[in-house]
XYZ file of C-alpha atoms in Angstrom:
356
model
C -15.622 246.150 -44.023
C -12.032 247.306 -43.683
C -9.797 246.324 -40.811
C -9.569 248.680 -37.827
C -6.816 251.276 -37.947
C -3.468 249.868 -36.764
C -4.345 246.109 -37.017
C -2.528 243.721 -39.363
C -4.150 241.182 -41.644
C -3.838 237.609 -40.299
C -1.567 235.248 -42.192
C -3.223 231.804 -42.751
C -1.457 228.662 -41.619
C 0.278 226.535 -44.336
C -1.746 223.749 -45.876
C -1.473 220.266 -44.531
C 0.237 219.171 -47.769
C 2.927 221.854 -47.105
C 3.427 220.849 -43.490
C 3.655 217.145 -44.278
C 4.832 216.899 -47.883
C 4.986 213.080 -47.987
C 4.284 212.893 -51.716
C 7.209 215.251 -52.520
C 9.452 213.367 -50.107
C 8.757 209.979 -51.738
C 9.686 211.403 -55.109
C 12.944 212.848 -53.894
C 16.195 210.838 -54.545
C 17.112 210.901 -50.869
C 14.126 208.771 -50.090
C 15.554 205.906 -52.200
C 19.127 206.412 -50.927
C 20.585 203.502 -48.936
C 22.002 205.868 -46.313
C 18.470 206.973 -45.481
C 17.273 203.525 -44.741
C 20.394 202.603 -42.849
C 19.814 205.554 -40.607
C 16.209 204.491 -40.084
C 17.375 200.988 -39.266
C 19.770 202.295 -36.679
C 16.833 203.900 -34.897
C 14.384 200.985 -35.216
C 16.576 197.954 -34.551
C 17.256 198.369 -30.778
C 13.604 198.158 -29.707
C 13.146 195.162 -32.024
C 16.268 193.406 -30.794
C 15.240 193.594 -27.148
C 11.980 191.862 -27.876
C 13.294 188.986 -30.041
C 12.241 185.590 -28.712
C 14.811 183.194 -27.348
C 14.663 179.434 -27.044
C 16.023 179.560 -23.466
C 16.932 181.868 -20.651
C 20.675 181.783 -21.621
C 20.197 181.940 -25.394
C 21.071 185.383 -26.725
C 21.911 184.423 -30.306
C 19.260 186.597 -32.015
C 19.618 189.671 -29.829
C 23.405 189.551 -29.955
C 23.356 189.124 -33.734
C 20.976 192.060 -34.108
C 23.048 194.352 -31.917
C 26.369 193.314 -33.432
C 25.255 194.121 -36.975
C 23.518 197.208 -35.734
C 26.731 198.671 -34.377
C 28.536 197.463 -37.600
C 26.047 199.390 -39.718
C 26.514 202.453 -37.521
C 30.305 202.316 -37.876
C 29.848 201.777 -41.626
C 28.119 205.167 -41.910
C 30.972 206.739 -40.022
C 33.566 205.078 -42.285
C 31.678 206.178 -45.369
C 31.887 209.819 -44.221
C 35.494 209.587 -43.018
C 37.015 207.737 -45.967
C 34.754 209.061 -48.708
C 35.661 206.410 -51.310
C 35.405 207.769 -54.791
C 35.512 204.581 -56.976
C 33.422 202.133 -54.852
C 30.027 201.380 -56.245
C 27.043 199.786 -54.503
C 27.211 196.415 -56.321
C 30.923 196.029 -55.613
C 30.361 196.879 -51.957
C 27.467 194.380 -51.649
C 29.528 191.695 -53.313
C 32.490 192.233 -50.946
C 30.260 192.201 -47.870
C 28.466 189.052 -49.011
C 31.701 187.149 -49.628
C 33.105 188.342 -46.352
C 30.002 187.132 -44.459
C 30.304 183.653 -45.884
C 34.130 183.129 -46.105
C 35.933 184.988 -43.421
C 34.963 183.316 -40.216
C 35.345 179.681 -41.508
C 38.735 180.457 -43.050
C 40.054 182.122 -39.836
C 38.830 179.254 -37.661
C 40.307 176.631 -39.962
C 43.717 178.383 -39.914
C 43.713 178.713 -36.216
C 42.821 175.070 -35.715
C 45.561 174.061 -38.136
C 48.184 176.035 -36.117
C 47.022 174.526 -32.816
C 49.203 176.707 -30.612
C 48.192 177.922 -27.173
C 48.936 181.637 -27.064
C 50.973 182.600 -24.116
C 53.309 185.287 -25.509
C 53.268 188.219 -27.883
C 54.741 186.098 -30.748
C 52.184 183.331 -30.243
C 49.306 185.796 -30.202
C 50.588 187.256 -33.533
C 50.950 183.853 -35.140
C 47.699 182.317 -33.768
C 45.308 185.261 -33.892
C 46.871 188.095 -35.886
C 48.069 186.431 -39.063
C 45.134 184.016 -39.620
C 42.442 186.601 -38.979
C 44.060 189.357 -41.059
C 44.511 186.852 -43.913
C 40.926 185.852 -43.732
C 39.682 189.482 -43.758
C 41.872 190.322 -46.738
C 40.811 187.260 -48.754
C 37.516 188.759 -50.223
C 39.223 191.887 -51.464
C 42.285 190.079 -52.760
C 40.178 187.470 -54.611
C 37.959 190.070 -56.302
C 41.013 192.235 -57.154
C 42.584 189.249 -58.869
C 39.452 188.264 -60.754
C 38.547 191.810 -61.768
C 42.103 193.166 -62.017
C 41.399 195.239 -65.119
C 38.354 196.886 -63.712
C 39.823 197.232 -60.204
C 43.021 198.768 -61.556
C 41.224 202.094 -61.554
C 40.547 201.897 -57.796
C 42.762 203.931 -55.544
C 44.478 202.509 -52.450
C 41.872 204.489 -50.391
C 39.077 202.572 -52.199
C 40.860 199.320 -51.284
C 41.073 200.561 -47.709
C 37.300 201.163 -47.530
C 36.542 197.699 -49.003
C 38.860 196.085 -46.488
C 37.288 198.032 -43.670
C 33.905 196.733 -44.709
C 35.249 193.187 -44.530
C 36.581 193.998 -41.097
C 33.129 195.219 -39.918
C 31.516 191.991 -41.010
C 34.251 189.879 -39.359
C 34.074 191.832 -36.088
C 30.292 191.478 -35.957
C 30.461 187.699 -36.561
C 33.246 187.300 -34.015
C 31.285 189.258 -31.383
C 28.243 187.026 -31.830
C 30.351 183.866 -31.606
C 32.057 185.045 -28.369
C 28.758 186.112 -26.841
C 27.167 182.691 -27.410
C 30.031 180.205 -27.187
C 32.634 181.581 -24.808
C 30.985 184.110 -22.429
C 28.791 183.544 -19.408
C 26.943 186.660 -18.504
C 26.673 186.257 -14.716
C 27.833 189.660 -13.467
C 28.122 193.299 -14.434
C 31.705 192.984 -15.628
C 30.916 190.266 -18.113
C 28.020 192.366 -19.325
C 30.376 195.236 -19.934
C 32.762 193.009 -21.847
C 29.918 191.808 -24.032
C 28.860 195.411 -24.698
C 32.505 196.225 -25.631
C 32.630 193.364 -28.085
C 29.335 194.290 -29.729
C 30.156 197.979 -29.897
C 33.843 198.273 -30.667
C 34.751 194.805 -31.996
C 33.593 195.576 -35.508
C 35.397 198.929 -35.798
C 38.785 197.758 -34.526
C 38.773 194.859 -36.927
C 37.786 197.366 -39.664
C 40.833 199.431 -38.881
C 43.216 196.503 -39.116
C 41.616 195.084 -42.260
C 41.547 198.571 -43.865
C 45.359 198.840 -43.313
C 45.884 195.409 -45.001
C 43.741 196.344 -47.970
C 45.462 199.754 -48.378
C 48.800 198.052 -48.924
C 47.127 195.526 -51.194
C 45.968 198.453 -53.277
C 49.520 199.788 -53.439
C 50.745 196.323 -54.418
C 48.227 196.072 -57.275
C 50.115 198.905 -58.978
C 53.153 196.729 -59.559
C 53.569 193.870 -62.028
C 56.879 192.567 -60.638
C 56.643 189.886 -57.931
C 59.198 191.522 -55.680
C 57.427 194.839 -54.974
C 54.046 193.140 -54.909
C 55.122 190.595 -52.235
C 56.924 193.270 -50.205
C 53.831 195.597 -50.030
C 51.351 192.791 -49.548
C 53.548 191.266 -46.797
C 53.748 194.617 -45.047
C 50.000 194.896 -45.341
C 49.597 191.617 -43.508
C 52.507 192.016 -41.029
C 51.650 195.427 -39.634
C 47.968 194.721 -38.783
C 48.915 191.253 -37.486
C 51.439 192.794 -35.151
C 48.840 195.280 -33.795
C 46.243 192.537 -33.564
C 48.513 190.234 -31.634
C 49.692 193.008 -29.318
C 46.059 193.997 -28.683
C 45.104 190.447 -27.652
C 48.193 190.121 -25.496
C 47.487 193.241 -23.378
C 43.683 193.012 -23.488
C 41.881 192.815 -20.125
C 44.744 192.998 -17.667
C 46.581 196.098 -18.932
C 43.870 198.694 -19.573
C 46.149 201.652 -20.399
C 48.218 199.610 -22.873
C 45.086 198.097 -24.347
C 43.642 201.553 -24.994
C 46.963 202.782 -26.376
C 47.161 199.935 -28.969
C 43.608 200.455 -30.138
C 44.013 204.299 -30.183
C 47.220 203.929 -32.222
C 45.452 201.521 -34.631
C 42.682 204.062 -35.102
C 45.167 206.930 -35.769
C 47.057 204.808 -38.259
C 43.827 203.994 -40.110
C 42.750 207.600 -40.186
C 46.168 208.667 -41.440
C 45.995 206.381 -44.469
C 42.291 207.061 -44.939
C 42.425 210.888 -44.871
C 46.003 211.727 -46.003
C 47.582 208.609 -47.458
C 51.195 208.403 -48.601
C 53.168 211.673 -48.786
C 56.045 211.823 -51.226
C 59.300 213.311 -50.081
C 59.411 216.944 -51.110
C 62.212 217.671 -53.674
C 64.883 220.222 -52.675
C 63.738 223.755 -53.491
C 65.012 225.061 -56.824
C 66.920 228.406 -56.881
C 64.712 231.340 -57.469
C 64.600 232.120 -61.215
C 64.698 235.692 -62.536
C 61.572 236.338 -64.652
C 63.345 237.543 -67.792
C 60.978 239.053 -70.301
C 62.426 237.643 -73.569
C 65.488 235.868 -74.811
C 68.322 234.330 -72.939
C 69.197 235.347 -69.326
C 71.436 238.447 -69.672
C 75.037 238.526 -68.659
C 76.148 240.696 -65.713
C 75.959 244.436 -66.198
C 79.611 245.003 -65.390
C 81.653 242.138 -66.743
C 85.285 241.870 -65.524
C 86.533 240.966 -69.003
C 86.851 242.805 -72.232
C 85.144 242.042 -75.513
C 86.615 239.056 -77.287
C 87.557 237.300 -74.021
C 86.585 233.641 -74.027
C 84.174 234.180 -71.101
C 82.607 237.277 -72.586
C 78.923 237.061 -73.591
C 78.332 235.778 -77.089
C 76.156 237.908 -79.283
C 73.669 236.022 -81.417
C 74.672 236.702 -85.029
C 71.059 236.145 -86.233
C 69.666 238.626 -83.683
C 72.189 241.413 -83.338
C 72.097 243.382 -80.116
C 69.992 246.585 -80.333
C 71.694 249.913 -80.426
C 72.572 251.463 -77.090
C 69.876 253.624 -75.638
C 70.143 256.512 -73.244
C 67.325 257.809 -71.091
C 65.968 261.132 -72.246
C 66.865 264.295 -70.278
C 64.522 265.546 -67.593
C 62.044 268.120 -68.881
C 63.383 271.717 -68.596
C 66.907 270.597 -67.700
C 69.608 270.811 -70.367
C 71.804 267.838 -70.832
C 75.288 268.710 -69.624
C 78.234 267.935 -71.929
C 80.454 266.939 -69.073
C 81.059 263.195 -68.728
C 80.228 263.186 -64.994
C 76.692 264.515 -65.574
C 75.833 262.093 -68.322
C 74.059 258.744 -67.573
C 76.313 255.982 -69.012
C 74.960 254.058 -71.932
C 74.377 250.332 -71.136
C 73.694 247.767 -73.743
C 70.157 246.440 -73.413
C 71.286 242.930 -74.263
C 72.874 242.831 -70.759
C 69.851 244.130 -68.840
C 66.581 242.374 -67.968
C 64.646 244.968 -69.944
C 60.867 244.497 -70.014
C 60.197 247.170 -72.600
C 61.600 250.259 -74.280
C 59.918 253.690 -74.265
Protein backbone atom coordinates (compact mmCIF):
# COMPACT_ATOMS: atom_id res chain seq x y z
CA UNK A 1 0.00 0.00 0.00
CA UNK A 2 1.46 3.36 -0.95
CA UNK A 3 2.08 6.07 1.58
CA UNK A 4 -0.59 8.78 1.95
CA UNK A 5 -0.24 11.84 -0.19
CA UNK A 6 2.15 14.38 1.35
CA UNK A 7 3.82 12.03 3.88
CA UNK A 8 7.55 11.29 3.79
CA UNK A 9 9.12 7.84 4.17
CA UNK A 10 10.71 7.28 7.55
CA UNK A 11 14.49 7.05 7.75
CA UNK A 12 15.62 4.14 9.92
CA UNK A 13 18.06 4.74 12.76
CA UNK A 14 21.72 3.77 12.22
CA UNK A 15 22.77 0.31 13.26
CA UNK A 16 24.35 -0.22 16.68
CA UNK A 17 27.70 -1.00 15.03
CA UNK A 18 27.52 2.42 13.37
CA UNK A 19 26.61 4.28 16.54
CA UNK A 20 29.29 2.51 18.60
CA UNK A 21 32.04 1.47 16.15
CA UNK A 22 34.34 -0.06 18.78
CA UNK A 23 35.86 -2.54 16.35
CA UNK A 24 36.81 0.19 13.89
CA UNK A 25 38.18 2.36 16.68
CA UNK A 26 40.44 -0.38 18.04
CA UNK A 27 41.90 -0.86 14.57
CA UNK A 28 42.60 2.85 14.10
CA UNK A 29 46.17 4.15 14.74
CA UNK A 30 44.93 6.76 17.21
CA UNK A 31 43.81 3.98 19.56
CA UNK A 32 47.43 2.84 19.95
CA UNK A 33 48.85 6.36 20.19
CA UNK A 34 50.48 7.28 23.50
CA UNK A 35 48.73 10.68 23.51
CA UNK A 36 45.36 8.91 23.62
CA UNK A 37 46.22 6.96 26.74
CA UNK A 38 47.86 9.91 28.46
CA UNK A 39 44.62 11.82 27.93
CA UNK A 40 42.63 8.92 29.38
CA UNK A 41 44.98 8.76 32.36
CA UNK A 42 44.52 12.47 33.02
CA UNK A 43 40.80 11.83 33.39
CA UNK A 44 41.05 8.63 35.42
CA UNK A 45 43.91 9.39 37.85
CA UNK A 46 42.24 12.00 40.14
CA UNK A 47 39.45 9.72 41.38
CA UNK A 48 41.98 6.96 41.92
CA UNK A 49 44.43 9.22 43.76
CA UNK A 50 41.84 10.41 46.24
CA UNK A 51 41.07 6.83 47.29
CA UNK A 52 44.64 5.54 47.65
CA UNK A 53 45.27 3.99 51.07
CA UNK A 54 47.64 5.71 53.49
CA UNK A 55 49.56 4.23 56.41
CA UNK A 56 48.58 7.09 58.72
CA UNK A 57 46.47 10.17 58.96
CA UNK A 58 49.38 12.44 57.98
CA UNK A 59 50.85 10.20 55.28
CA UNK A 60 50.12 11.63 51.84
CA UNK A 61 52.98 10.01 49.92
CA UNK A 62 50.89 8.03 47.45
CA UNK A 63 48.25 10.71 46.77
CA UNK A 64 50.85 13.46 46.40
CA UNK A 65 52.94 11.28 44.05
CA UNK A 66 49.90 10.50 41.92
CA UNK A 67 48.84 14.14 41.68
CA UNK A 68 52.39 15.42 41.04
CA UNK A 69 52.96 13.13 38.09
CA UNK A 70 49.38 13.69 36.98
CA UNK A 71 50.04 17.40 36.53
CA UNK A 72 53.45 16.66 35.01
CA UNK A 73 51.76 14.49 32.37
CA UNK A 74 49.22 17.22 31.65
CA UNK A 75 51.98 19.78 31.19
CA UNK A 76 53.83 17.30 28.99
CA UNK A 77 50.92 17.26 26.54
CA UNK A 78 50.91 21.05 26.50
CA UNK A 79 54.67 21.16 25.84
CA UNK A 80 54.37 18.58 23.08
CA UNK A 81 51.84 20.82 21.34
CA UNK A 82 53.72 24.08 21.97
CA UNK A 83 57.24 22.96 21.11
CA UNK A 84 56.35 20.35 18.44
CA UNK A 85 59.78 18.64 18.41
CA UNK A 86 60.60 17.21 15.04
CA UNK A 87 63.54 14.92 15.79
CA UNK A 88 62.57 13.42 19.17
CA UNK A 89 61.46 9.80 19.05
CA UNK A 90 59.58 7.79 21.65
CA UNK A 91 62.53 5.60 22.74
CA UNK A 92 64.78 8.64 23.19
CA UNK A 93 62.11 10.42 25.19
CA UNK A 94 61.51 7.40 27.43
CA UNK A 95 65.26 6.99 28.01
CA UNK A 96 65.70 10.64 28.98
CA UNK A 97 62.71 10.55 31.35
CA UNK A 98 63.90 7.31 32.97
CA UNK A 99 67.41 8.62 33.59
CA UNK A 100 65.98 11.87 34.94
CA UNK A 101 63.74 10.01 37.37
CA UNK A 102 66.69 8.06 38.80
CA UNK A 103 69.55 10.58 38.68
CA UNK A 104 68.33 14.16 39.06
CA UNK A 105 67.07 14.36 42.64
CA UNK A 106 70.03 12.50 44.24
CA UNK A 107 72.56 14.58 42.32
CA UNK A 108 70.88 17.87 43.25
CA UNK A 109 70.63 16.93 46.92
CA UNK A 110 74.27 15.81 47.01
CA UNK A 111 75.45 19.10 45.50
CA UNK A 112 73.35 21.16 47.90
CA UNK A 113 74.67 19.23 50.89
CA UNK A 114 78.24 19.67 49.66
CA UNK A 115 77.81 23.45 49.44
CA UNK A 116 76.27 23.61 52.94
CA UNK A 117 75.31 27.29 52.71
CA UNK A 118 72.27 28.79 54.35
CA UNK A 119 70.55 30.93 51.71
CA UNK A 120 69.83 34.43 52.94
CA UNK A 121 70.51 36.57 49.84
CA UNK A 122 70.04 36.46 46.09
CA UNK A 123 73.61 35.28 45.47
CA UNK A 124 73.31 32.50 48.03
CA UNK A 125 70.01 31.32 46.52
CA UNK A 126 71.61 31.22 43.06
CA UNK A 127 74.62 29.26 44.36
CA UNK A 128 72.74 26.89 46.69
CA UNK A 129 69.53 26.22 44.73
CA UNK A 130 69.91 27.54 41.19
CA UNK A 131 73.22 26.11 40.03
CA UNK A 132 72.98 22.61 41.61
CA UNK A 133 69.43 21.95 40.47
CA UNK A 134 69.96 23.25 36.94
CA UNK A 135 73.11 21.14 36.62
CA UNK A 136 71.24 18.07 37.84
CA UNK A 137 68.37 18.64 35.37
CA UNK A 138 70.77 19.10 32.46
CA UNK A 139 72.80 16.00 33.32
CA UNK A 140 70.61 13.37 31.52
CA UNK A 141 70.50 15.33 28.26
CA UNK A 142 74.19 16.22 28.40
CA UNK A 143 75.24 12.63 29.12
CA UNK A 144 73.16 11.16 26.31
CA UNK A 145 74.28 13.89 23.89
CA UNK A 146 77.89 12.98 24.66
CA UNK A 147 77.37 9.22 24.32
CA UNK A 148 75.26 9.50 21.15
CA UNK A 149 76.93 12.58 19.75
CA UNK A 150 76.82 11.32 16.15
CA UNK A 151 73.14 10.43 16.23
CA UNK A 152 72.15 13.48 18.29
CA UNK A 153 74.05 15.81 16.00
CA UNK A 154 70.94 15.84 13.79
CA UNK A 155 68.76 17.15 16.64
CA UNK A 156 67.94 20.83 16.55
CA UNK A 157 68.28 23.13 19.59
CA UNK A 158 64.48 23.03 19.85
CA UNK A 159 64.64 19.24 20.22
CA UNK A 160 67.20 19.68 22.99
CA UNK A 161 64.85 22.19 24.61
CA UNK A 162 62.01 19.69 24.65
CA UNK A 163 64.18 16.93 26.12
CA UNK A 164 65.41 19.33 28.80
CA UNK A 165 61.84 20.39 29.56
CA UNK A 166 60.92 16.73 30.02
CA UNK A 167 63.73 16.40 32.57
CA UNK A 168 62.41 19.51 34.30
CA UNK A 169 58.91 18.03 34.54
CA UNK A 170 60.29 14.91 36.20
CA UNK A 171 62.41 16.92 38.63
CA UNK A 172 59.54 19.27 39.50
CA UNK A 173 57.21 16.37 40.25
CA UNK A 174 59.77 14.62 42.48
CA UNK A 175 60.57 17.86 44.31
CA UNK A 176 56.86 18.56 44.91
CA UNK A 177 56.37 15.11 46.44
CA UNK A 178 59.43 15.54 48.68
CA UNK A 179 58.29 18.94 49.93
CA UNK A 180 54.77 17.66 50.55
CA UNK A 181 55.97 14.76 52.70
CA UNK A 182 59.16 16.04 54.37
CA UNK A 183 58.86 19.80 54.84
CA UNK A 184 55.19 20.78 54.86
CA UNK A 185 52.58 20.45 57.58
CA UNK A 186 49.10 20.83 56.13
CA UNK A 187 47.27 22.37 59.09
CA UNK A 188 45.45 25.29 57.48
CA UNK A 189 44.06 26.50 54.18
CA UNK A 190 47.17 28.49 53.26
CA UNK A 191 49.44 25.46 53.50
CA UNK A 192 46.92 23.55 51.43
CA UNK A 193 47.14 26.21 48.72
CA UNK A 194 50.94 26.10 48.79
CA UNK A 195 50.84 22.32 48.37
CA UNK A 196 48.42 22.68 45.47
CA UNK A 197 50.75 25.25 43.88
CA UNK A 198 53.74 22.94 44.17
CA UNK A 199 51.88 19.99 42.70
CA UNK A 200 50.36 22.04 39.86
CA UNK A 201 53.01 24.55 38.77
CA UNK A 202 56.20 23.13 40.25
CA UNK A 203 56.80 20.75 37.31
CA UNK A 204 56.20 23.33 34.58
CA UNK A 205 58.40 26.09 36.01
CA UNK A 206 61.27 23.61 36.38
CA UNK A 207 60.56 22.51 32.80
CA UNK A 208 60.95 26.11 31.58
CA UNK A 209 64.33 26.54 33.28
CA UNK A 210 65.61 23.12 32.22
CA UNK A 211 64.43 23.74 28.66
CA UNK A 212 66.46 26.95 28.48
CA UNK A 213 69.58 25.11 29.69
CA UNK A 214 69.14 22.33 27.15
CA UNK A 215 68.52 24.81 24.33
CA UNK A 216 71.92 26.40 24.82
CA UNK A 217 73.44 22.94 25.17
CA UNK A 218 72.01 22.16 21.74
CA UNK A 219 73.65 25.29 20.38
CA UNK A 220 76.95 24.35 22.03
CA UNK A 221 76.85 20.88 20.45
CA UNK A 222 77.29 22.55 17.04
CA UNK A 223 80.81 23.64 17.95
CA UNK A 224 83.97 21.54 18.16
CA UNK A 225 86.17 24.18 19.80
CA UNK A 226 86.18 24.31 23.58
CA UNK A 227 85.78 28.09 23.76
CA UNK A 228 82.36 28.47 22.09
CA UNK A 229 81.14 25.24 23.67
CA UNK A 230 81.95 26.35 27.20
CA UNK A 231 80.57 29.85 26.58
CA UNK A 232 77.19 28.60 25.35
CA UNK A 233 76.91 25.82 27.90
CA UNK A 234 77.85 28.25 30.67
CA UNK A 235 75.20 30.68 29.49
CA UNK A 236 72.71 27.81 29.47
CA UNK A 237 73.46 27.11 33.13
CA UNK A 238 73.86 30.71 34.28
CA UNK A 239 70.64 32.21 32.93
CA UNK A 240 68.24 29.58 34.37
CA UNK A 241 70.21 29.50 37.63
CA UNK A 242 69.77 33.27 37.94
CA UNK A 243 66.01 33.01 37.34
CA UNK A 244 65.77 30.04 39.71
CA UNK A 245 67.62 31.81 42.51
CA UNK A 246 65.63 35.01 42.02
CA UNK A 247 62.39 33.01 42.10
CA UNK A 248 63.31 31.37 45.41
CA UNK A 249 64.45 34.67 46.87
CA UNK A 250 61.14 36.48 46.24
CA UNK A 251 58.82 33.48 46.67
CA UNK A 252 56.12 33.74 49.31
CA UNK A 253 56.63 37.27 50.62
CA UNK A 254 56.68 39.25 47.36
CA UNK A 255 53.75 37.95 45.36
CA UNK A 256 53.97 40.44 42.47
CA UNK A 257 57.72 39.94 42.01
CA UNK A 258 57.26 36.18 42.29
CA UNK A 259 54.63 36.17 39.55
CA UNK A 260 56.79 38.47 37.40
CA UNK A 261 59.81 36.17 37.60
CA UNK A 262 57.83 33.07 36.71
CA UNK A 263 55.95 34.90 33.95
CA UNK A 264 59.21 36.14 32.46
CA UNK A 265 60.63 32.60 32.64
CA UNK A 266 57.60 31.30 30.76
CA UNK A 267 57.89 33.98 28.06
CA UNK A 268 61.60 33.30 27.65
CA UNK A 269 60.92 29.60 27.27
CA UNK A 270 58.17 30.20 24.71
CA UNK A 271 60.39 32.58 22.76
CA UNK A 272 63.08 29.95 22.27
CA UNK A 273 60.54 27.16 21.76
CA UNK A 274 58.40 28.90 19.14
CA UNK A 275 60.80 31.34 17.45
CA UNK A 276 64.37 30.53 18.46
CA UNK A 277 67.37 32.58 17.49
CA UNK A 278 66.84 35.29 14.88
CA UNK A 279 69.86 36.27 12.81
CA UNK A 280 70.55 39.95 12.26
CA UNK A 281 69.08 40.99 8.93
CA UNK A 282 71.73 42.09 6.39
CA UNK A 283 71.50 45.64 5.01
CA UNK A 284 69.13 45.84 2.05
CA UNK A 285 70.89 45.63 -1.30
CA UNK A 286 70.26 48.38 -3.87
CA UNK A 287 67.41 47.63 -6.22
CA UNK A 288 68.74 45.97 -9.35
CA UNK A 289 67.41 46.79 -12.81
CA UNK A 290 66.08 43.64 -14.46
CA UNK A 291 68.10 43.87 -17.68
CA UNK A 292 66.98 41.40 -20.31
CA UNK A 293 70.31 40.24 -21.70
CA UNK A 294 73.96 41.17 -21.62
CA UNK A 295 75.74 43.67 -19.43
CA UNK A 296 73.96 46.59 -17.73
CA UNK A 297 73.78 49.34 -20.36
CA UNK A 298 75.53 52.65 -20.07
CA UNK A 299 73.56 55.87 -19.61
CA UNK A 300 71.55 57.01 -22.62
CA UNK A 301 73.18 60.44 -22.75
CA UNK A 302 76.87 60.09 -21.86
CA UNK A 303 78.75 63.33 -21.16
CA UNK A 304 81.80 62.13 -23.07
CA UNK A 305 82.59 61.47 -26.66
CA UNK A 306 83.53 58.18 -28.27
CA UNK A 307 87.08 57.18 -27.49
CA UNK A 308 87.07 58.83 -24.08
CA UNK A 309 88.56 56.60 -21.34
CA UNK A 310 85.21 56.52 -19.51
CA UNK A 311 83.18 55.80 -22.60
CA UNK A 312 81.36 52.44 -22.79
CA UNK A 313 83.48 49.67 -24.29
CA UNK A 314 81.92 47.77 -27.15
CA UNK A 315 82.48 44.05 -27.09
CA UNK A 316 84.54 43.18 -30.17
CA UNK A 317 83.10 39.67 -30.29
CA UNK A 318 79.51 40.89 -30.14
CA UNK A 319 79.35 44.14 -32.08
CA UNK A 320 76.60 46.56 -31.26
CA UNK A 321 73.50 46.15 -33.43
CA UNK A 322 72.69 48.72 -36.05
CA UNK A 323 70.71 51.76 -34.92
CA UNK A 324 67.01 51.34 -35.14
CA UNK A 325 64.35 53.98 -35.58
CA UNK A 326 60.70 53.47 -34.71
CA UNK A 327 58.46 53.22 -37.76
CA UNK A 328 56.29 56.19 -38.70
CA UNK A 329 52.71 56.33 -37.53
CA UNK A 330 50.26 54.86 -39.99
CA UNK A 331 48.93 57.46 -42.46
CA UNK A 332 51.39 60.14 -41.37
CA UNK A 333 54.36 60.90 -43.68
CA UNK A 334 57.71 61.12 -42.01
CA UNK A 335 58.88 64.71 -42.12
CA UNK A 336 62.34 65.41 -43.47
CA UNK A 337 62.99 68.15 -40.96
CA UNK A 338 65.34 67.24 -38.12
CA UNK A 339 62.94 68.54 -35.45
CA UNK A 340 60.17 66.14 -36.46
CA UNK A 341 62.39 63.07 -36.56
CA UNK A 342 62.79 60.75 -33.55
CA UNK A 343 66.52 60.58 -32.79
CA UNK A 344 68.24 57.26 -33.34
CA UNK A 345 69.56 55.74 -30.11
CA UNK A 346 71.92 52.80 -30.04
CA UNK A 347 70.21 49.77 -28.57
CA UNK A 348 73.40 48.76 -26.77
CA UNK A 349 72.75 51.66 -24.39
CA UNK A 350 69.08 50.91 -23.67
CA UNK A 351 67.49 48.20 -21.55
CA UNK A 352 65.74 46.76 -24.57
CA UNK A 353 63.59 43.70 -23.97
CA UNK A 354 62.93 42.96 -27.63
CA UNK A 355 62.85 44.43 -31.09
CA UNK A 356 59.84 44.55 -33.37
